[in-house]
Short mmCIF file of C-alpha atoms and ligand atoms in Angstrom, two decimals:
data_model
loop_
_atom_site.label_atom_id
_atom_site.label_comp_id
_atom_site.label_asym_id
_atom_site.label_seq_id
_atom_site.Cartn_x
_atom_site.Cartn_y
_atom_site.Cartn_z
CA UNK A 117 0.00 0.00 0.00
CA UNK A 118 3.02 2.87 -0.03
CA UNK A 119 2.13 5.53 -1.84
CA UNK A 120 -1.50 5.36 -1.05
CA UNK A 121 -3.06 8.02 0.75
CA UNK A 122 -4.48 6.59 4.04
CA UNK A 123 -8.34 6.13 3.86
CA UNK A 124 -10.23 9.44 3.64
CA UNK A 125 -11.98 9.56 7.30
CA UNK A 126 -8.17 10.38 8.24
CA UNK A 127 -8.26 13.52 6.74
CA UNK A 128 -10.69 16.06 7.90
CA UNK A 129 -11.30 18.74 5.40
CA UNK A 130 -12.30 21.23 7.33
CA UNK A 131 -9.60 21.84 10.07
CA UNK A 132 -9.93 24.95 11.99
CA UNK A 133 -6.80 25.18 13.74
CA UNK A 134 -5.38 25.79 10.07
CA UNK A 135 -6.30 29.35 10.74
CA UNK A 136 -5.24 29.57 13.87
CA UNK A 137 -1.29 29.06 13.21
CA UNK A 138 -0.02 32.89 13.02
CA UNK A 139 -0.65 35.87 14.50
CA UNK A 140 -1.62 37.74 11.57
CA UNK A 141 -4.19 34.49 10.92
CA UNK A 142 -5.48 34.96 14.02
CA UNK A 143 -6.26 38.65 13.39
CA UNK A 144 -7.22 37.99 9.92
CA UNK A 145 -10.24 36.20 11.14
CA UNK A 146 -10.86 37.57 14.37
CA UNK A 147 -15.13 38.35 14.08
CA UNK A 148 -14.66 40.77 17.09
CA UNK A 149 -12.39 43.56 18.01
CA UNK A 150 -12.41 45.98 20.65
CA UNK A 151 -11.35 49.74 19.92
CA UNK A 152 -10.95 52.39 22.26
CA UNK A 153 -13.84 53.91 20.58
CA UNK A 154 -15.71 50.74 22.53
CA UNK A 155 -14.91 52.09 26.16
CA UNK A 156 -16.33 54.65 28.92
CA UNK A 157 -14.47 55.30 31.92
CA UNK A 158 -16.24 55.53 35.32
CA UNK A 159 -14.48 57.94 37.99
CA UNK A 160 -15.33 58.94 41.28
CA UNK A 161 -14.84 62.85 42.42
CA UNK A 162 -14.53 63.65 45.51
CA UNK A 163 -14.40 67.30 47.52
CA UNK A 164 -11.12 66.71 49.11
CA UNK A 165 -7.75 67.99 47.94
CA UNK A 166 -5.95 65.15 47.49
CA UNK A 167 -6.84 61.51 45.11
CA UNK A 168 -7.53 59.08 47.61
CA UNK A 169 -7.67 55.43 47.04
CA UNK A 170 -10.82 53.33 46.61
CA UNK A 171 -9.53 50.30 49.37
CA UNK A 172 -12.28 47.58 47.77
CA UNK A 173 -11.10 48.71 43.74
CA UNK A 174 -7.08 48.33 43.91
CA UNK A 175 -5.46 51.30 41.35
CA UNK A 176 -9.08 53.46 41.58
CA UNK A 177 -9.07 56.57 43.72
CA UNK A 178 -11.19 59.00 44.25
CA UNK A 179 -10.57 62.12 42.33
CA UNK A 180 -10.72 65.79 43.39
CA UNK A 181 -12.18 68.36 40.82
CA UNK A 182 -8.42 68.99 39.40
CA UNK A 183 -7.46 65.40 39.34
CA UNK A 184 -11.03 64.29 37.83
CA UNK A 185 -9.98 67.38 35.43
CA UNK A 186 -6.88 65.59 34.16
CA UNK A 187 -8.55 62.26 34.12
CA UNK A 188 -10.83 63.58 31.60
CA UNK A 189 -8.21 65.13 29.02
CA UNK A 190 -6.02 61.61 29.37
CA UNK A 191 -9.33 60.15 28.41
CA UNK A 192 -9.70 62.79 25.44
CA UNK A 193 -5.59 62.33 25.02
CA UNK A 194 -6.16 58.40 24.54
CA UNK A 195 -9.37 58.64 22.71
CA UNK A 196 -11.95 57.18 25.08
CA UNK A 197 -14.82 58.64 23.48
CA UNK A 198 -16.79 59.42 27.65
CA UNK A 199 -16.71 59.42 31.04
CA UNK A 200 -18.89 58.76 33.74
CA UNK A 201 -19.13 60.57 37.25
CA UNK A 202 -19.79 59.23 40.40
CA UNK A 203 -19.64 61.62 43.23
CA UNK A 204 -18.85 61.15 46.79
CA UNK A 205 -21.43 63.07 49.12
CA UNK A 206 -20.40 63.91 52.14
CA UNK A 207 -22.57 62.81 55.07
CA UNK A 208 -23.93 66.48 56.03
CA UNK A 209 -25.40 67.01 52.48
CA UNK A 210 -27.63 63.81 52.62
CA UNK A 211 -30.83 64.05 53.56
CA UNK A 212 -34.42 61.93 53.48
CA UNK A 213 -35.76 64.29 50.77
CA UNK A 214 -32.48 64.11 48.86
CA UNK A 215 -32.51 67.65 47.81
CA UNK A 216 -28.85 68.40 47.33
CA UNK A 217 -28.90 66.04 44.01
CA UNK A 218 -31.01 69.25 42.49
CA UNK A 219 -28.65 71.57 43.80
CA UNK A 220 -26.42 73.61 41.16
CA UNK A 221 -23.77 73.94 43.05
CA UNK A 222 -22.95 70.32 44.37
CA UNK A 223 -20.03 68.75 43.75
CA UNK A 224 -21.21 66.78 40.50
CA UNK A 225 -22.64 69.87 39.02
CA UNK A 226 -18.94 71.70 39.84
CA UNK A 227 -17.08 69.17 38.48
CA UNK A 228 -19.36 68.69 35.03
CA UNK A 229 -18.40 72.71 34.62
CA UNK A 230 -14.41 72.33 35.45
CA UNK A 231 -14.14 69.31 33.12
CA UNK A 232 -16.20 71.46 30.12
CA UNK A 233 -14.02 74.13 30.71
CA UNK A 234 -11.16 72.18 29.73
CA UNK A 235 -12.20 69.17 27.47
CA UNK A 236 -15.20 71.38 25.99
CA UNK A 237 -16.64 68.46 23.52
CA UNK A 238 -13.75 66.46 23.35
CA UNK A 239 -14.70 64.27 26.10
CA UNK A 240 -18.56 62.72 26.29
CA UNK A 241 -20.05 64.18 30.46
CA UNK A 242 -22.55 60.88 31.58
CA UNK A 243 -23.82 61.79 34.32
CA UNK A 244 -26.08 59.07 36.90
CA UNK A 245 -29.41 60.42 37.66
CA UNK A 246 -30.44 58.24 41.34
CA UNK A 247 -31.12 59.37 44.51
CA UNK A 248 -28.09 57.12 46.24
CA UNK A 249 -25.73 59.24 46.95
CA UNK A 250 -28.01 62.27 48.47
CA UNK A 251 -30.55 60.15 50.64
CA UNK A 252 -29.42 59.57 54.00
CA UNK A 253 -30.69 55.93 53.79
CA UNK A 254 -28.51 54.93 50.55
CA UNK A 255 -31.77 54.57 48.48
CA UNK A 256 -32.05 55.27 44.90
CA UNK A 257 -35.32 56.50 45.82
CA UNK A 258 -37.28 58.26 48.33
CA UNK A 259 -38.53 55.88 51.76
CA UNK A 260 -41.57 56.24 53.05
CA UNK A 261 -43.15 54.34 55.42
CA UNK A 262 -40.96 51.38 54.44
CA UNK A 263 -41.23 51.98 51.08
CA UNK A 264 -39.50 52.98 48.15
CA UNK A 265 -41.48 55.69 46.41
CA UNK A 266 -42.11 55.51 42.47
CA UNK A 267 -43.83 58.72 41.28
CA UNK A 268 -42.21 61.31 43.95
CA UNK A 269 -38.45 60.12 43.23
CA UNK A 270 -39.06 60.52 39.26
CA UNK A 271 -40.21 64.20 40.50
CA UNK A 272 -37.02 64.56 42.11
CA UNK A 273 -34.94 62.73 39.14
CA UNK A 274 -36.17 65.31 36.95
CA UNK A 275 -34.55 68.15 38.91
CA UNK A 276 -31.51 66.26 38.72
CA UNK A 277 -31.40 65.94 35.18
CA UNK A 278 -32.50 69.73 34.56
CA UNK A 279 -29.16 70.31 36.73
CA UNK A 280 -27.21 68.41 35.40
CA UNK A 281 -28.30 69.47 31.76
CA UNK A 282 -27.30 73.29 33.37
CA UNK A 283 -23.98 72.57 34.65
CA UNK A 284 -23.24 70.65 30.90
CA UNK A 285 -23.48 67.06 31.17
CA UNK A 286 -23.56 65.68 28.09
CA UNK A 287 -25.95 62.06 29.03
CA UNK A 288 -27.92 61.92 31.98
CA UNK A 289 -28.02 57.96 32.77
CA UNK A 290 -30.93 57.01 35.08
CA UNK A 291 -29.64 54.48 37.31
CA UNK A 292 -32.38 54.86 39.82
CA UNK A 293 -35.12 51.94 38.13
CA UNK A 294 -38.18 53.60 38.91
CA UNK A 295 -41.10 52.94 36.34
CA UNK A 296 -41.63 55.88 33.67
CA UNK A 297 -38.28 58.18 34.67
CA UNK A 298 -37.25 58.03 31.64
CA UNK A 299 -40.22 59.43 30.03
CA UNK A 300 -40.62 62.15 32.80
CA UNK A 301 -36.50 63.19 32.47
CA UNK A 302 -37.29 63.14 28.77
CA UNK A 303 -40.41 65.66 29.00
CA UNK A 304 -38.41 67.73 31.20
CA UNK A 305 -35.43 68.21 29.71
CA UNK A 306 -37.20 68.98 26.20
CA UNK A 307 -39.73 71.72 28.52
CA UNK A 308 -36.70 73.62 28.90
CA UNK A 309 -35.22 73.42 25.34
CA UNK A 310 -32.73 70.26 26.66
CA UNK A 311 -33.56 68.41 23.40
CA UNK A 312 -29.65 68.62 22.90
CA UNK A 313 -28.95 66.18 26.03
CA UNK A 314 -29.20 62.64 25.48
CA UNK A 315 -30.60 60.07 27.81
CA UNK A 316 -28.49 56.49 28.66
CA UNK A 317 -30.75 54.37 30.16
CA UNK A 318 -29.79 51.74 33.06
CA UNK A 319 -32.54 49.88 31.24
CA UNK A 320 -31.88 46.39 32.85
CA UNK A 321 -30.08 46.60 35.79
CA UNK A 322 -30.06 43.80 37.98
CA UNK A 323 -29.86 43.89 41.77
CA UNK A 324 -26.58 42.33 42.10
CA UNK A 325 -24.08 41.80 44.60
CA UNK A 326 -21.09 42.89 42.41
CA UNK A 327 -21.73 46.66 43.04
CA UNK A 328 -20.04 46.23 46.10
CA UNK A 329 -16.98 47.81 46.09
CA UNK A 330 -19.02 50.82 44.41
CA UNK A 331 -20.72 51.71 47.18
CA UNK A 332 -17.73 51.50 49.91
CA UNK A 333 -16.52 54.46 47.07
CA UNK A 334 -19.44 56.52 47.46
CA UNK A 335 -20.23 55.44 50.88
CA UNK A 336 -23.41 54.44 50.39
CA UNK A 337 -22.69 51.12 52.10
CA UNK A 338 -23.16 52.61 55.56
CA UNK A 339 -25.96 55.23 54.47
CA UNK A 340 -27.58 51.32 53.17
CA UNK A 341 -26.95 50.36 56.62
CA UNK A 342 -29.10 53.05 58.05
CA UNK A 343 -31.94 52.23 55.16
CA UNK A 344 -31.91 48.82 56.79
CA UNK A 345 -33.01 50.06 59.78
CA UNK A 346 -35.69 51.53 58.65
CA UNK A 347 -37.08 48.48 57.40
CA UNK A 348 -35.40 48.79 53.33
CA UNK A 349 -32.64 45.95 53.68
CA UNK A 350 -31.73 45.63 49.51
CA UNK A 351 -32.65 46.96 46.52
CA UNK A 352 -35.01 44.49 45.20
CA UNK A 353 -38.14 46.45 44.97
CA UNK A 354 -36.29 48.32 42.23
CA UNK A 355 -33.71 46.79 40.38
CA UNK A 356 -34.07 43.84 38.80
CA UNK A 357 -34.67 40.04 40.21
CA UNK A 358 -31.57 37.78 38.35
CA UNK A 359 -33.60 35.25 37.82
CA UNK A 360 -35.15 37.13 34.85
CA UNK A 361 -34.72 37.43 31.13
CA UNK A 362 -37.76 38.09 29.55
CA UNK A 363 -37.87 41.31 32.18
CA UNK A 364 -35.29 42.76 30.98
CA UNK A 365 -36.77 43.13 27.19
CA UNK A 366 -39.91 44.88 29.03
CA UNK A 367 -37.46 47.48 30.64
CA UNK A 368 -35.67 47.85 27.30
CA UNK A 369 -39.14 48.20 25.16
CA UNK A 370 -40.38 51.02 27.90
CA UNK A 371 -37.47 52.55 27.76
CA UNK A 372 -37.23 53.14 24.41
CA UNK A 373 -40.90 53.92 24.00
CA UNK A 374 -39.84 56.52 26.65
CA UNK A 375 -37.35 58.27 24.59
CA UNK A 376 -34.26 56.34 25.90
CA UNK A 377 -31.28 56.70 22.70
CA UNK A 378 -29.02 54.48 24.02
CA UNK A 379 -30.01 51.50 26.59
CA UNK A 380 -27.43 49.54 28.87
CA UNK A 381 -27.51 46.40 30.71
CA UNK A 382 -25.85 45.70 34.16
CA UNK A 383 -23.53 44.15 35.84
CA UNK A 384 -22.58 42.76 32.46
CA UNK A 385 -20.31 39.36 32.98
CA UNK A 386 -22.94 37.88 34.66
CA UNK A 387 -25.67 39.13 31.76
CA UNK A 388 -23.73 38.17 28.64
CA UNK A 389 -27.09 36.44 27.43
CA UNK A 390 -29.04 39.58 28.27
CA UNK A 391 -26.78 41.52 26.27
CA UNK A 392 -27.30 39.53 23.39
CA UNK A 393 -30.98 39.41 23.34
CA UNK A 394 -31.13 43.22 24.06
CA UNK A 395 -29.52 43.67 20.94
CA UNK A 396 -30.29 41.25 18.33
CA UNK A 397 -34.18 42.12 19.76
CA UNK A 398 -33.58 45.88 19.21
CA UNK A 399 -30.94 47.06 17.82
CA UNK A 400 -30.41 50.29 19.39
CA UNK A 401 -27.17 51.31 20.69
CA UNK A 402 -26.74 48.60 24.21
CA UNK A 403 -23.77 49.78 26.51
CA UNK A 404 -23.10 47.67 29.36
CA UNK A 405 -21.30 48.28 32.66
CA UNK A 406 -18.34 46.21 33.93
CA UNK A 407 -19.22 46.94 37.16
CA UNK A 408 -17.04 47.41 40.44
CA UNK A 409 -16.97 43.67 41.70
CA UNK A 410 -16.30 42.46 38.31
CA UNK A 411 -12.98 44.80 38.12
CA UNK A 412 -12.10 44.12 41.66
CA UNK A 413 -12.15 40.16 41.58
CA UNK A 414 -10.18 40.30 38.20
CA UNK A 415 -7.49 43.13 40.51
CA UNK A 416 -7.60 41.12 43.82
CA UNK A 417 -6.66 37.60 41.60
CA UNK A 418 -3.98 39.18 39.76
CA UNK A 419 -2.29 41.03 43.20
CA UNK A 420 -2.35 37.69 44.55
CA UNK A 421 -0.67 36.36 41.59
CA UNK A 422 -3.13 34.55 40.02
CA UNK A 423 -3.94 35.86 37.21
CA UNK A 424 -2.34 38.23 34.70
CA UNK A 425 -4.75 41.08 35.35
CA UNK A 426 -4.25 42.95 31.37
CA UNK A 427 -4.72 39.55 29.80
CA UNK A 428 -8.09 38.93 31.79
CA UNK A 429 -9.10 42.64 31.97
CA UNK A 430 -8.72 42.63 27.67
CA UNK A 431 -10.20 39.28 27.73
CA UNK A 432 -13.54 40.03 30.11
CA UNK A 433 -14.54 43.10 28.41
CA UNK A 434 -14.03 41.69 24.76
CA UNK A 435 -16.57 38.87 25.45
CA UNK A 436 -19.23 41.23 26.51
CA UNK A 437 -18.12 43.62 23.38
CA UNK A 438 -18.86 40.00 21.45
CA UNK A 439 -21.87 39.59 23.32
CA UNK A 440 -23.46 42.44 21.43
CA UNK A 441 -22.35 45.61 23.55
CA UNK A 442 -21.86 48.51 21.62
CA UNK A 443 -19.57 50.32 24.32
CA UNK A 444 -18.72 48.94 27.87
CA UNK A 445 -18.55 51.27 31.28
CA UNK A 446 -14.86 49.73 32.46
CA UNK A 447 -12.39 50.46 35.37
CA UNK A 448 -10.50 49.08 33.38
CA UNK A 449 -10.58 52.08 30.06
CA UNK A 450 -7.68 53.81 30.42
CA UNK A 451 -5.18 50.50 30.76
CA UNK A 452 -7.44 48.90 27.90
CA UNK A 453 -7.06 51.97 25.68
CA UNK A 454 -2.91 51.97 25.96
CA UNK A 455 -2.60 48.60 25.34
CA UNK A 456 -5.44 48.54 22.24
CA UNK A 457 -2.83 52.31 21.18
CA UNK A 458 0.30 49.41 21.84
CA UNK A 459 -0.96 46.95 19.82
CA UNK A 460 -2.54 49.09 16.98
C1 PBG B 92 -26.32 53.96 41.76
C2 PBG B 92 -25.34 53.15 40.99
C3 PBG B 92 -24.73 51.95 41.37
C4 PBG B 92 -23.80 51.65 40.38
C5 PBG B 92 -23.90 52.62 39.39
N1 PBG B 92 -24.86 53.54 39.78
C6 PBG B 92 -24.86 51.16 42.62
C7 PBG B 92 -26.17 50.63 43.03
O1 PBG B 92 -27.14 50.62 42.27
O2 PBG B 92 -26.24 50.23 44.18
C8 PBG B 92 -22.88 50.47 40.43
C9 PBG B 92 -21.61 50.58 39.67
C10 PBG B 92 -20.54 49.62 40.05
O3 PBG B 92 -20.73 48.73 40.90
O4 PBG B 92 -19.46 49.75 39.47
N2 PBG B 92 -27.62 53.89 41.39
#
């Protein structure tokens, strides 16, 4: 038999780690690439004169104005297309009716002005619109009696919004979950000739254990402690039950119906699916949020030598880019964006 080929079922036709040999293979055929144009980077701002460190998120600190400042041109400098701000309330300004998130002068409302002053359009302003950080019980509503209130926290949302559309935020981002906001912030904003801001809804956002670390930044996690007392232990009669799937197109559909341009979906590693459906059902522009336990278990592996922490930080937010995100909220942005400028 030399010379004769071996019998056909010994050679596979198809063989698909052919294009897997090279680098430049690899690339060739890649069906999913992240670009820097793909990331937002979260930052906290703080009143304080000095950057100091977030203990639960290793290499995040909280910002003051002129360090948030710089943040935001080295964002505009690497060509992360937004930011988002998170600011830390200090416990004097918080209050049951939350009425410093309406105020113009509050710390996110300062810092949205510095940053325009100096990045102009450069940089996308997202701003959250949710009680949380102003309500001395943590909430991302108002409490009542035990209860979360729907209709007088969207009252109180819309103030936000109108201030934050003053001090020149770009995208208000209602992280709050209370039915119809986004159709009230809408109908406010355009009332006072806002049509210009846009609205990025936290259209499925699930109540989830991974946002942690986020609110030991903001300390919210003791304000929570005090809503607990009062009878509000979690955030389940708002955000939404894991469990659920189906939900989460509802949210979407409303909040697009609403006047929501762009939708997200959050935490996102542990909603990969949602992500999907979100977009192949709609196909509107879905962000999603890599959110503060996500980044921290990826940092906390890799300082105990674990795992190589760029390696799973590209890797974790390129799945949910594959997923069907159009842009991911990332801790992560500004590493991600100088290794994607590295690579090329
Ligand atoms: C507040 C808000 C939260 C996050 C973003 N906006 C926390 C929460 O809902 O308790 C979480 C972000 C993160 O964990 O990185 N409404």
């Amino acid at each position: 038999m030399t010379g004769q080929p071996p019998p056909a079922a010994a050679f596979p036709a198809t063989r698909l780690r052919r294009t897997r040999q090279h680098d430049w293979l690899r690339r060739l055929v890649a069906e999913t690439t992240l670009t820097t144009n793909d990331l937002i980077w979260p930052l906290f701002v703080h009143d304080g004169g000095l950057a100091v460190p977030v203990a639960a998120m290793p290499q995040v600190d909280r910002l003051p104005i002129e360090g948030l400042v710089r943040a935001a041109a080295e964002a505009a400098a690497l060509g992360i297309p937004a930011i988002a701000l998170f600011p830390v309330v200090e416990a004097q300004r918080k209050s049951d009716d939350a009425a410093h998130a309406f105020d113009d002068d509050n710390l996110a409302c300062r810092a949205v002005r510095a940053i325009r002053r100096e990045t102009g359009d450069a940089v996308g302003i997202i701003c959250d619109v949710a009680l949380d950080p102003y309500t001395s019980h943590g909430h991302d509503g108002l409490l009542h009696d035990g209860t979360i209130v729907n209709d007088q926290t969207v009252e109180v949302l819309c103030q936000q919004s109108l201030s934050l559309a003053r001090a020149g935020c770009h995208i208000v981002a209602p992280s709050d979950m209370m039915d119809g906001r986004v159709g009230a912030i809408r109908g406010a904003l355009d009332r006072f000739g806002r049509q210009d801001v846009c609205i990025l809804s936290y259209a499925a956002k699930y109540a989830s254990a991974f946002y942690g670390p986020f609110r030991d930044a903001l300390g919210s996690s003791a304000s929570l402690g005090a809503g607990a007392a009062r009878g509000v232990t979690d955030k389940k009669t708002y955000q939404m039950d894991i469990a659920n799937s189906d939900e989460s197109l509802r949210e979407v559909a409303l909040d697009l119906a609403e006047g929501a341009d762009m939708v997200m979906v959050k935490p996102a590693g542990t909603a990969l699916d949602i992500i999907h459906r979100v977009k192949h059902t709609f196909g509107v522009p879905t962000l999603a949020y890599q959110v503060s336990g996500e980044y921290s278990m990826i940092r906390a592996a890799a300082n105990n030598g674990w795992i190589d922490a760029s390696q799973a930080a590209m890797e974790s937010v390129l799945v949910i880019k594959r997923a069907g995100a159009d842009a991911i909220l990332t801790y992560f942005a500004p590493q991600l964006a100088r290794a994607l400028a590295v690579r090329g």
